[in-house]
PDB file of C-alpha atoms in Angstrom:
ATOM      1  CA  MET A  16      -0.125   0.209  -0.071  1.00 49.00           C
ATOM      2  CA  ASN A  17       2.849   2.211   0.737  1.00 55.00           C
ATOM      3  CA  ALA A  18       4.546   1.491  -2.478  1.00 59.00           C
ATOM      4  CA  THR A  19       1.022   2.618  -3.944  1.00 59.00           C
ATOM      5  CA  ILE A  20       1.071   6.346  -2.446  1.00 59.00           C
ATOM      6  CA  LYS A  21       4.642   7.010  -3.363  1.00 65.00           C
ATOM      7  CA  GLU A  22       4.020   5.817  -6.803  1.00 68.00           C
ATOM      8  CA  TYR A  23       0.878   8.373  -6.718  1.00 68.00           C
ATOM      9  CA  THR A  24       2.826  11.224  -5.157  1.00 67.00           C
ATOM     10  CA  ASP A  25       6.177  10.669  -7.149  1.00 71.00           C
ATOM     11  CA  TRP A  26       3.711  10.599 -10.847  1.00 71.00           C
ATOM     12  CA  LEU A  27       2.057  14.138  -9.239  1.00 72.00           C
ATOM     13  CA  ARG A  28       5.243  15.626  -8.509  1.00 74.00           C
ATOM     14  CA  ASP A  29       7.480  14.991 -11.589  1.00 74.00           C
ATOM     15  CA  GLU A  30       4.537  15.793 -13.748  1.00 80.00           C
ATOM     16  CA  THR A  31       3.901  19.167 -12.142  1.00 84.00           C
ATOM     17  CA  GLU A  32       5.215  22.347 -14.082  1.00 88.00           C
ATOM     18  CA  ILE A  33       5.530  25.277 -11.759  1.00 90.00           C
ATOM     19  CA  TYR A  34       5.381  28.763 -13.246  1.00 91.00           C
ATOM     20  CA  PRO A  35       5.326  32.115 -11.727  1.00 91.00           C
ATOM     21  CA  ALA A  36       2.233  34.358 -12.336  1.00 91.00           C
ATOM     22  CA  ASP A  37       0.956  37.647 -11.284  1.00 89.00           C
ATOM     23  CA  ASP A  38       0.891  39.413  -7.786  1.00 88.00           C
ATOM     24  CA  GLY A  39       3.104  36.988  -6.141  1.00 90.00           C
ATOM     25  CA  TRP A  40       1.272  33.776  -7.198  1.00 94.00           C
ATOM     26  CA  MET A  41       2.757  30.807  -8.247  1.00 93.00           C
ATOM     27  CA  GLN A  42       1.037  28.537 -11.185  1.00 94.00           C
ATOM     28  CA  LEU A  43       0.959  24.878 -10.564  1.00 91.00           C
ATOM     29  CA  VAL A  44       0.026  23.038 -14.005  1.00 92.00           C
ATOM     30  CA  LEU A  45      -0.567  19.445 -13.006  1.00 86.00           C
ATOM     31  CA  PRO A  46      -0.802  15.800 -14.722  1.00 83.00           C
ATOM     32  CA  ASP A  47      -4.574  15.708 -13.832  1.00 78.00           C
ATOM     33  CA  VAL A  48      -6.469  16.430 -16.841  1.00 76.00           C
ATOM     34  CA  ASN A  49     -10.373  17.764 -17.277  1.00 75.00           C
ATOM     35  CA  PHE A  50     -13.092  16.904 -19.407  1.00 72.00           C
ATOM     36  CA  ASN A  51     -11.582  18.862 -22.452  1.00 74.00           C
ATOM     37  CA  ASN A  52      -7.948  17.178 -21.810  1.00 76.00           C
ATOM     38  CA  ASP A  53      -6.616  20.070 -20.580  1.00 83.00           C
ATOM     39  CA  ASN A  54      -4.587  19.985 -17.651  1.00 87.00           C
ATOM     40  CA  LEU A  55      -5.656  21.036 -14.320  1.00 89.00           C
ATOM     41  CA  GLU A  56      -4.301  24.355 -13.106  1.00 93.00           C
ATOM     42  CA  VAL A  57      -4.033  25.477  -9.643  1.00 94.00           C
ATOM     43  CA  TYR A  58      -2.413  28.743  -8.359  1.00 96.00           C
ATOM     44  CA  LEU A  59      -0.611  29.399  -4.723  1.00 94.00           C
ATOM     45  CA  LYS A  60       0.754  32.337  -2.556  1.00 95.00           C
ATOM     46  CA  GLN A  61       2.668  32.644   0.725  1.00 92.00           C
ATOM     47  CA  GLN A  62       0.358  34.726   3.014  1.00 92.00           C
ATOM     48  CA  PRO A  63       1.892  37.056   5.391  1.00 92.00           C
ATOM     49  CA  ASP A  64       1.082  34.906   8.253  1.00 92.00           C
ATOM     50  CA  GLY A  65       3.121  32.377   6.902  1.00 89.00           C
ATOM     51  CA  THR A  66       0.204  30.042   5.622  1.00 94.00           C
ATOM     52  CA  VAL A  67      -0.312  29.080   2.004  1.00 94.00           C
ATOM     53  CA  LEU A  68      -3.410  29.980  -0.085  1.00 96.00           C
ATOM     54  CA  TYR A  69      -4.252  27.822  -2.819  1.00 96.00           C
ATOM     55  CA  SER A  70      -6.640  28.826  -5.332  1.00 97.00           C
ATOM     56  CA  ASP A  71      -8.230  27.234  -8.980  1.00 96.00           C
ATOM     57  CA  GLY A  72      -8.071  30.660 -10.776  1.00 94.00           C
ATOM     58  CA  LYS A  73     -11.805  30.514 -10.942  1.00 94.00           C
ATOM     59  CA  GLN A  74     -11.197  27.639 -13.578  1.00 93.00           C
ATOM     60  CA  THR A  75     -13.180  24.748 -12.590  1.00 93.00           C
ATOM     61  CA  LEU A  76     -16.520  26.379 -12.422  1.00 92.00           C
ATOM     62  CA  ARG A  77     -16.026  28.254 -15.452  1.00 90.00           C
ATOM     63  CA  GLU A  78     -15.089  25.001 -17.523  1.00 88.00           C
ATOM     64  CA  LEU A  79     -18.369  23.843 -16.140  1.00 87.00           C
ATOM     65  CA  ASP A  80     -20.466  26.486 -17.533  1.00 84.00           C
ATOM     66  CA  MET A  81     -18.727  26.566 -20.699  1.00 82.00           C
ATOM     67  CA  ALA A  82     -19.737  22.816 -21.219  1.00 77.00           C
ATOM     68  CA  GLY A  83     -23.303  23.985 -20.747  1.00 75.00           C
ATOM     69  CA  VAL A  84     -23.426  22.806 -16.866  1.00 76.00           C
ATOM     70  CA  SER A  85     -24.980  25.290 -14.725  1.00 74.00           C
ATOM     71  CA  VAL A  86     -24.093  24.641 -11.013  1.00 79.00           C
ATOM     72  CA  SER A  87     -26.233  28.034  -9.694  1.00 79.00           C
ATOM     73  CA  ARG A  88     -29.513  26.136  -8.730  1.00 75.00           C
ATOM     74  CA  GLY A  89     -31.227  23.036  -8.008  1.00 73.00           C
ATOM     75  CA  LYS A  90     -29.483  19.709  -7.652  1.00 75.00           C
ATOM     76  CA  ARG A  91     -26.157  20.872  -8.958  1.00 78.00           C
ATOM     77  CA  LYS A  92     -25.859  23.592  -6.726  1.00 85.00           C
ATOM     78  CA  GLU A  93     -26.438  20.987  -3.631  1.00 86.00           C
ATOM     79  CA  GLU A  94     -23.915  18.791  -5.042  1.00 85.00           C
ATOM     80  CA  VAL A  95     -21.861  21.519  -5.355  1.00 90.00           C
ATOM     81  CA  THR A  96     -22.439  22.664  -1.905  1.00 92.00           C
ATOM     82  CA  SER A  97     -21.933  18.850  -0.415  1.00 90.00           C
ATOM     83  CA  ILE A  98     -18.679  18.083  -2.234  1.00 91.00           C
ATOM     84  CA  LEU A  99     -16.902  21.623  -1.011  1.00 94.00           C
ATOM     85  CA  ALA A 100     -17.963  20.933   2.264  1.00 93.00           C
ATOM     86  CA  ALA A 101     -16.541  17.069   2.106  1.00 90.00           C
ATOM     87  CA  TYR A 102     -13.112  18.548   1.319  1.00 93.00           C
ATOM     88  CA  GLY A 103     -13.396  21.457   3.103  1.00 94.00           C
ATOM     89  CA  ILE A 104     -12.698  24.056   0.379  1.00 96.00           C
ATOM     90  CA  ARG A 105     -14.498  27.767   0.403  1.00 96.00           C
ATOM     91  CA  MET A 106     -16.018  29.244  -2.497  1.00 95.00           C
ATOM     92  CA  GLN A 107     -15.882  32.986  -3.039  1.00 94.00           C
ATOM     93  CA  ASP A 108     -17.299  34.541  -5.953  1.00 92.00           C
ATOM     94  CA  GLU A 109     -16.738  31.473  -7.911  1.00 92.00           C
ATOM     95  CA  GLU A 110     -13.257  30.856  -6.599  1.00 96.00           C
ATOM     96  CA  LEU A 111     -12.119  27.416  -5.005  1.00 97.00           C
ATOM     97  CA  LEU A 112      -9.791  28.281  -2.305  1.00 97.00           C
ATOM     98  CA  VAL A 113      -8.064  26.405   0.771  1.00 96.00           C
ATOM     99  CA  GLN A 114      -5.794  27.838   3.371  1.00 95.00           C
ATOM    100  CA  ALA A 115      -3.161  25.757   5.543  1.00 91.00           C
ATOM    101  CA  PRO A 116       0.207  26.177   7.296  1.00 91.00           C
ATOM    102  CA  ILE A 117       2.924  25.756   5.123  1.00 84.00           C
ATOM    103  CA  GLY A 118       3.726  22.243   6.799  1.00 85.00           C
ATOM    104  CA  LYS A 119       0.482  20.773   5.815  1.00 87.00           C
ATOM    105  CA  LYS A 120       0.412  22.526   2.382  1.00 87.00           C
ATOM    106  CA  GLU A 121       0.253  18.956   0.574  1.00 86.00           C
ATOM    107  CA  ALA A 122      -2.695  18.170   1.987  1.00 87.00           C
ATOM    108  CA  ALA A 123      -4.487  21.244   1.143  1.00 91.00           C
ATOM    109  CA  LEU A 124      -3.397  20.545  -2.183  1.00 91.00           C
ATOM    110  CA  HIS A 125      -4.582  17.192  -2.333  1.00 90.00           C
ATOM    111  CA  ARG A 126      -8.261  18.453  -0.653  1.00 92.00           C
ATOM    112  CA  LEU A 127      -8.231  21.239  -3.532  1.00 94.00           C
ATOM    113  CA  LEU A 128      -8.004  18.663  -6.197  1.00 92.00           C
ATOM    114  CA  GLY A 129      -9.791  16.247  -5.004  1.00 91.00           C
ATOM    115  CA  ALA A 130     -12.978  18.722  -5.010  1.00 93.00           C
ATOM    116  CA  MET A 131     -11.905  19.961  -8.554  1.00 93.00           C
ATOM    117  CA  ARG A 132     -11.953  16.342  -9.995  1.00 89.00           C
ATOM    118  CA  GLU A 133     -15.461  15.592  -8.566  1.00 87.00           C
ATOM    119  CA  LEU A 134     -16.832  19.105  -9.498  1.00 89.00           C
ATOM    120  CA  LEU A 135     -15.562  18.501 -13.064  1.00 87.00           C
ATOM    121  CA  ASP A 136     -17.235  15.112 -13.195  1.00 81.00           C
ATOM    122  CA  LEU A 137     -20.535  16.848 -12.629  1.00 78.00           C
ATOM    123  CA  ARG A 138     -20.394  17.480 -16.263  1.00 72.00           C
ATOM    124  CA  VAL A 139     -23.506  15.272 -18.067  1.00 50.00           C
ATOM    125  CA  LEU A 140     -21.739  12.152 -18.823  1.00 43.00           C
ATOM    126  CA  ALA A 141     -22.894  10.942 -22.113  1.00 37.00           C
ATOM    127  CA  GLN A 142     -25.236  12.038 -24.710  1.00 37.00           C
ATOM    128  CA  GLU A 143     -28.645  13.998 -24.205  1.00 35.00           C
ATOM    129  CA  LYS A 144     -30.615  11.165 -23.592  1.00 35.00           C
ATOM    130  CA  VAL A 145     -28.668  10.325 -20.087  1.00 39.00           C
ATOM    131  CA  LYS A 146     -30.263  13.154 -17.527  1.00 35.00           C
ATOM    132  CA  SER A 147     -28.323  12.408 -14.445  1.00 46.00           C
ATOM    133  CA  PHE A 148     -25.004  12.330 -12.806  1.00 70.00           C
ATOM    134  CA  PHE A 149     -23.172   9.144 -12.425  1.00 81.00           C
ATOM    135  CA  LEU A 150     -23.061   9.305  -8.593  1.00 85.00           C
ATOM    136  CA  ASP A 151     -26.590  10.080  -8.742  1.00 84.00           C
ATOM    137  CA  ASP A 152     -27.356   7.043 -10.545  1.00 85.00           C
ATOM    138  CA  PHE A 153     -25.271   4.791  -8.048  1.00 92.00           C
ATOM    139  CA  GLN A 154     -26.854   6.483  -4.874  1.00 92.00           C
ATOM    140  CA  ASP A 155     -30.304   5.624  -6.626  1.00 91.00           C
ATOM    141  CA  LEU A 156     -29.365   1.983  -7.001  1.00 92.00           C
ATOM    142  CA  LEU A 157     -28.183   1.920  -3.483  1.00 95.00           C
ATOM    143  CA  LEU A 158     -31.479   3.488  -2.183  1.00 94.00           C
ATOM    144  CA  ALA A 159     -33.636   1.178  -4.652  1.00 93.00           C
ATOM    145  CA  ARG A 160     -31.960  -1.922  -2.979  1.00 93.00           C
ATOM    146  CA  ASP A 161     -32.217  -0.789   0.545  1.00 94.00           C
ATOM    147  CA  ILE A 162     -28.322  -0.492   1.171  1.00 95.00           C
ATOM    148  CA  PRO A 163     -27.857   1.913   3.528  1.00 96.00           C
ATOM    149  CA  PHE A 164     -24.883   4.274   3.247  1.00 97.00           C
ATOM    150  CA  LEU A 165     -23.112   7.388   3.997  1.00 96.00           C
ATOM    151  CA  ARG A 166     -22.226   9.880   1.400  1.00 93.00           C
ATOM    152  CA  ASN A 167     -18.726  11.789   1.221  1.00 91.00           C
ATOM    153  CA  PRO A 168     -17.386  10.397   4.431  1.00 94.00           C
ATOM    154  CA  THR A 169     -13.854  11.171   5.222  1.00 93.00           C
ATOM    155  CA  PHE A 170     -11.246   8.929   7.047  1.00 95.00           C
ATOM    156  CA  TYR A 171      -7.864   9.703   7.633  1.00 92.00           C
ATOM    157  CA  GLY A 172      -5.141   7.243   5.816  1.00 92.00           C
ATOM    158  CA  LYS A 173      -1.759   6.149   7.053  1.00 91.00           C
ATOM    159  CA  SER A 174      -0.302   8.990   4.967  1.00 88.00           C
ATOM    160  CA  GLY A 175      -2.360  11.592   7.826  1.00 87.00           C
ATOM    161  CA  LEU A 176      -4.067  12.915   4.715  1.00 88.00           C
ATOM    162  CA  ALA A 177      -7.481  13.137   4.919  1.00 89.00           C
ATOM    163  CA  GLN A 178      -9.312  10.982   2.189  1.00 93.00           C
ATOM    164  CA  THR A 179     -12.828  11.359   1.033  1.00 93.00           C
ATOM    165  CA  LEU A 180     -14.820   8.373  -0.616  1.00 95.00           C
ATOM    166  CA  ASP A 181     -17.606   8.792  -2.186  1.00 94.00           C
ATOM    167  CA  PHE A 182     -19.846   6.448  -0.580  1.00 97.00           C
ATOM    168  CA  ALA A 183     -18.911   4.173   2.826  1.00 97.00           C
ATOM    169  CA  LEU A 184     -21.643   1.153   3.425  1.00 97.00           C
ATOM    170  CA  PRO A 185     -21.639   0.080   7.291  1.00 96.00           C
ATOM    171  CA  GLN A 186     -20.391  -3.170   8.191  1.00 95.00           C
ATOM    172  CA  THR A 187     -23.302  -6.041   8.030  1.00 93.00           C
ATOM    173  CA  LYS A 188     -23.853  -9.862   9.161  1.00 91.00           C
ATOM    174  CA  LYS A 189     -22.438 -10.621   5.608  1.00 91.00           C
ATOM    175  CA  ARG A 190     -20.093  -7.514   4.522  1.00 94.00           C
ATOM    176  CA  PRO A 191     -17.585  -5.892   6.156  1.00 96.00           C
ATOM    177  CA  GLU A 192     -17.567  -2.220   5.902  1.00 97.00           C
ATOM    178  CA  THR A 193     -17.121  -1.184   2.158  1.00 98.00           C
ATOM    179  CA  LEU A 194     -15.304   1.992   0.903  1.00 98.00           C
ATOM    180  CA  ILE A 195     -16.384   3.107  -2.197  1.00 98.00           C
ATOM    181  CA  LYS A 196     -14.864   5.565  -5.249  1.00 96.00           C
ATOM    182  CA  ALA A 197     -17.184   5.904  -7.989  1.00 94.00           C
ATOM    183  CA  ILE A 198     -15.560   7.014 -11.138  1.00 91.00           C
ATOM    184  CA  GLY A 199     -17.734   8.287 -13.674  1.00 86.00           C
ATOM    185  CA  GLN A 200     -15.013   9.355 -16.526  1.00 82.00           C
ATOM    186  CA  PRO A 201     -12.540   6.619 -15.924  1.00 89.00           C
ATOM    187  CA  ARG A 202      -9.337   7.658 -16.745  1.00 86.00           C
ATOM    188  CA  GLN A 203      -5.787   7.315 -15.797  1.00 88.00           C
ATOM    189  CA  ASP A 204      -5.415  10.188 -13.361  1.00 86.00           C
ATOM    190  CA  ARG A 205      -8.933   9.254 -11.779  1.00 88.00           C
ATOM    191  CA  VAL A 206      -8.165   5.538 -11.390  1.00 93.00           C
ATOM    192  CA  LEU A 207      -4.668   5.837  -9.728  1.00 91.00           C
ATOM    193  CA  ASN A 208      -6.161   8.234  -7.641  1.00 91.00           C
ATOM    194  CA  ALA A 209      -8.689   5.927  -6.331  1.00 94.00           C
ATOM    195  CA  ILE A 210      -6.642   3.330  -5.767  1.00 95.00           C
ATOM    196  CA  MET A 211      -4.161   5.587  -3.717  1.00 93.00           C
ATOM    197  CA  VAL A 212      -7.316   6.798  -1.811  1.00 94.00           C
ATOM    198  CA  ILE A 213      -8.502   3.140  -1.007  1.00 96.00           C
ATOM    199  CA  ASN A 214      -5.145   1.363  -0.153  1.00 94.00           C
ATOM    200  CA  ASP A 215      -4.019   4.910   2.103  1.00 94.00           C
ATOM    201  CA  THR A 216      -7.641   4.481   3.970  1.00 96.00           C
ATOM    202  CA  LEU A 217      -7.608   0.775   4.432  1.00 96.00           C
ATOM    203  CA  ALA A 218      -4.092   0.686   5.836  1.00 94.00           C
ATOM    204  CA  LEU A 219      -5.670   2.043   9.104  1.00 95.00           C
ATOM    205  CA  ARG A 220      -9.078  -0.116   8.728  1.00 95.00           C
ATOM    206  CA  PRO A 221      -8.026  -3.375   8.125  1.00 93.00           C
ATOM    207  CA  ASN A 222     -11.363  -4.882   8.630  1.00 96.00           C
ATOM    208  CA  SER A 223     -12.896  -2.732   6.005  1.00 97.00           C
ATOM    209  CA  GLN A 224     -12.905  -3.738   2.058  1.00 97.00           C
ATOM    210  CA  GLY A 225     -12.358  -1.002  -0.574  1.00 97.00           C
ATOM    211  CA  LEU A 226     -14.325  -1.067  -4.164  1.00 98.00           C
ATOM    212  CA  VAL A 227     -14.152   1.023  -7.086  1.00 98.00           C
ATOM    213  CA  VAL A 228     -17.267   1.555  -9.447  1.00 96.00           C
ATOM    214  CA  LEU A 229     -17.038   2.516 -12.880  1.00 95.00           C
ATOM    215  CA  ASN A 230     -19.143   4.076 -15.036  1.00 91.00           C
ATOM    216  CA  ASP A 231     -18.512   1.923 -18.492  1.00 90.00           C
ATOM    217  CA  LEU A 232     -21.641   3.602 -20.437  1.00 81.00           C
ATOM    218  CA  GLU A 233     -18.833   4.500 -23.264  1.00 79.00           C
ATOM    219  CA  GLY A 234     -16.765   1.601 -23.291  1.00 85.00           C
ATOM    220  CA  LEU A 235     -13.330   1.063 -20.781  1.00 90.00           C
ATOM    221  CA  ASN A 236      -9.863   1.148 -21.086  1.00 90.00           C
ATOM    222  CA  ALA A 237      -8.518  -2.473 -20.400  1.00 92.00           C
ATOM    223  CA  ASP A 238      -5.768  -1.250 -19.151  1.00 93.00           C
ATOM    224  CA  LEU A 239      -7.285   0.907 -16.628  1.00 94.00           C
ATOM    225  CA  GLU A 240      -8.918  -2.322 -15.109  1.00 94.00           C
ATOM    226  CA  GLN A 241      -5.808  -4.190 -15.488  1.00 94.00           C
ATOM    227  CA  ALA A 242      -4.118  -1.183 -12.893  1.00 92.00           C
ATOM    228  CA  LEU A 243      -6.694  -2.194 -10.225  1.00 95.00           C
ATOM    229  CA  VAL A 244      -6.072  -6.047 -10.762  1.00 94.00           C
ATOM    230  CA  SER A 245      -2.208  -5.047 -10.208  1.00 92.00           C
ATOM    231  CA  TYR A 246      -2.829  -3.267  -6.874  1.00 92.00           C
ATOM    232  CA  GLN A 247      -5.509  -5.841  -5.917  1.00 92.00           C
ATOM    233  CA  VAL A 248      -8.282  -3.197  -5.615  1.00 95.00           C
ATOM    234  CA  PRO A 249     -11.625  -4.845  -6.578  1.00 96.00           C
ATOM    235  CA  TYR A 250     -14.067  -3.267  -9.060  1.00 97.00           C
ATOM    236  CA  GLN A 251     -17.223  -3.221 -10.479  1.00 96.00           C
ATOM    237  CA  LYS A 252     -18.889  -2.053 -13.577  1.00 95.00           C
ATOM    238  CA  MET A 253     -21.976   0.095 -13.765  1.00 92.00           C
ATOM    239  CA  SER A 254     -23.602  -1.816 -16.620  1.00 90.00           C
ATOM    240  CA  GLU A 255     -23.173  -4.975 -14.511  1.00 92.00           C
ATOM    241  CA  ARG A 256     -25.827  -3.961 -11.753  1.00 91.00           C
ATOM    242  CA  GLU A 257     -27.319  -7.008 -10.709  1.00 91.00           C
ATOM    243  CA  THR A 258     -23.578  -8.314 -10.050  1.00 92.00           C
ATOM    244  CA  LEU A 259     -22.589  -4.758  -8.516  1.00 94.00           C
ATOM    245  CA  VAL A 260     -25.828  -5.169  -6.328  1.00 93.00           C
ATOM    246  CA  ARG A 261     -25.142  -9.151  -5.145  1.00 92.00           C
ATOM    247  CA  HIS A 262     -21.362  -7.956  -4.357  1.00 91.00           C
ATOM    248  CA  LEU A 263     -22.991  -4.914  -1.886  1.00 93.00           C
ATOM    249  CA  LYS A 264     -25.892  -6.889  -0.631  1.00 89.00           C
ATOM    250  CA  PRO A 265     -25.224 -10.721  -0.539  1.00 82.00           C
ATOM    251  CA  ALA A 266     -27.760 -12.964   0.162  1.00 70.00           C
ATOM    252  CA  ALA A 267     -28.834 -14.196   3.468  1.00 56.00           C
TER     253      ALA A 267
END
């Protein structure tokens, strides 16, 4: 598990480019990409009190708006509020911000990136015929099958980082506590992050199990499945709903 975390952090560090920006800010260009396949950008600035302030430069919500996804009202607004609260991110004039002591700047960046990834995944995942979000689809499945769950739980991992899962299912007589990352847009960065989050969390919760649920509506790259197998992280495809339900709710 420690090797998984190291591989993820090494990849993030080695593939991140840093440039000076205006007014004392530094720009980080990260290997993570959005739905346009553009690299995510984060800005940081040292504050007078010695803390570090991170910002998304207002790009996250603007990207969603340009893609025709309004998050200013209704269900999407509620989802934004929930995601930001889960990661401890504040929003000011559509700018995502997080501030932390310099000794915890990596953890703050980790939280901001997690929120940005989930917000960008609010984009409608397929064509016009798809009317809901992937996370909502999965939640509706849990509700329909009477499977109790917690949404956006946060646990501390062995790394010391606060790891936010999408769902946690409490332990039953037939199934251990199950920690779930649901990936609406399966890509290398998303899958590698899910592997790291689950393994880091399970290192301190050895009696629990992890699960990655993948949206395979538009197909699935076999290399991503192989990565999950290689790191021994169980996964299920959303298209195979009955198999997924049997995994989450074993028969008595």
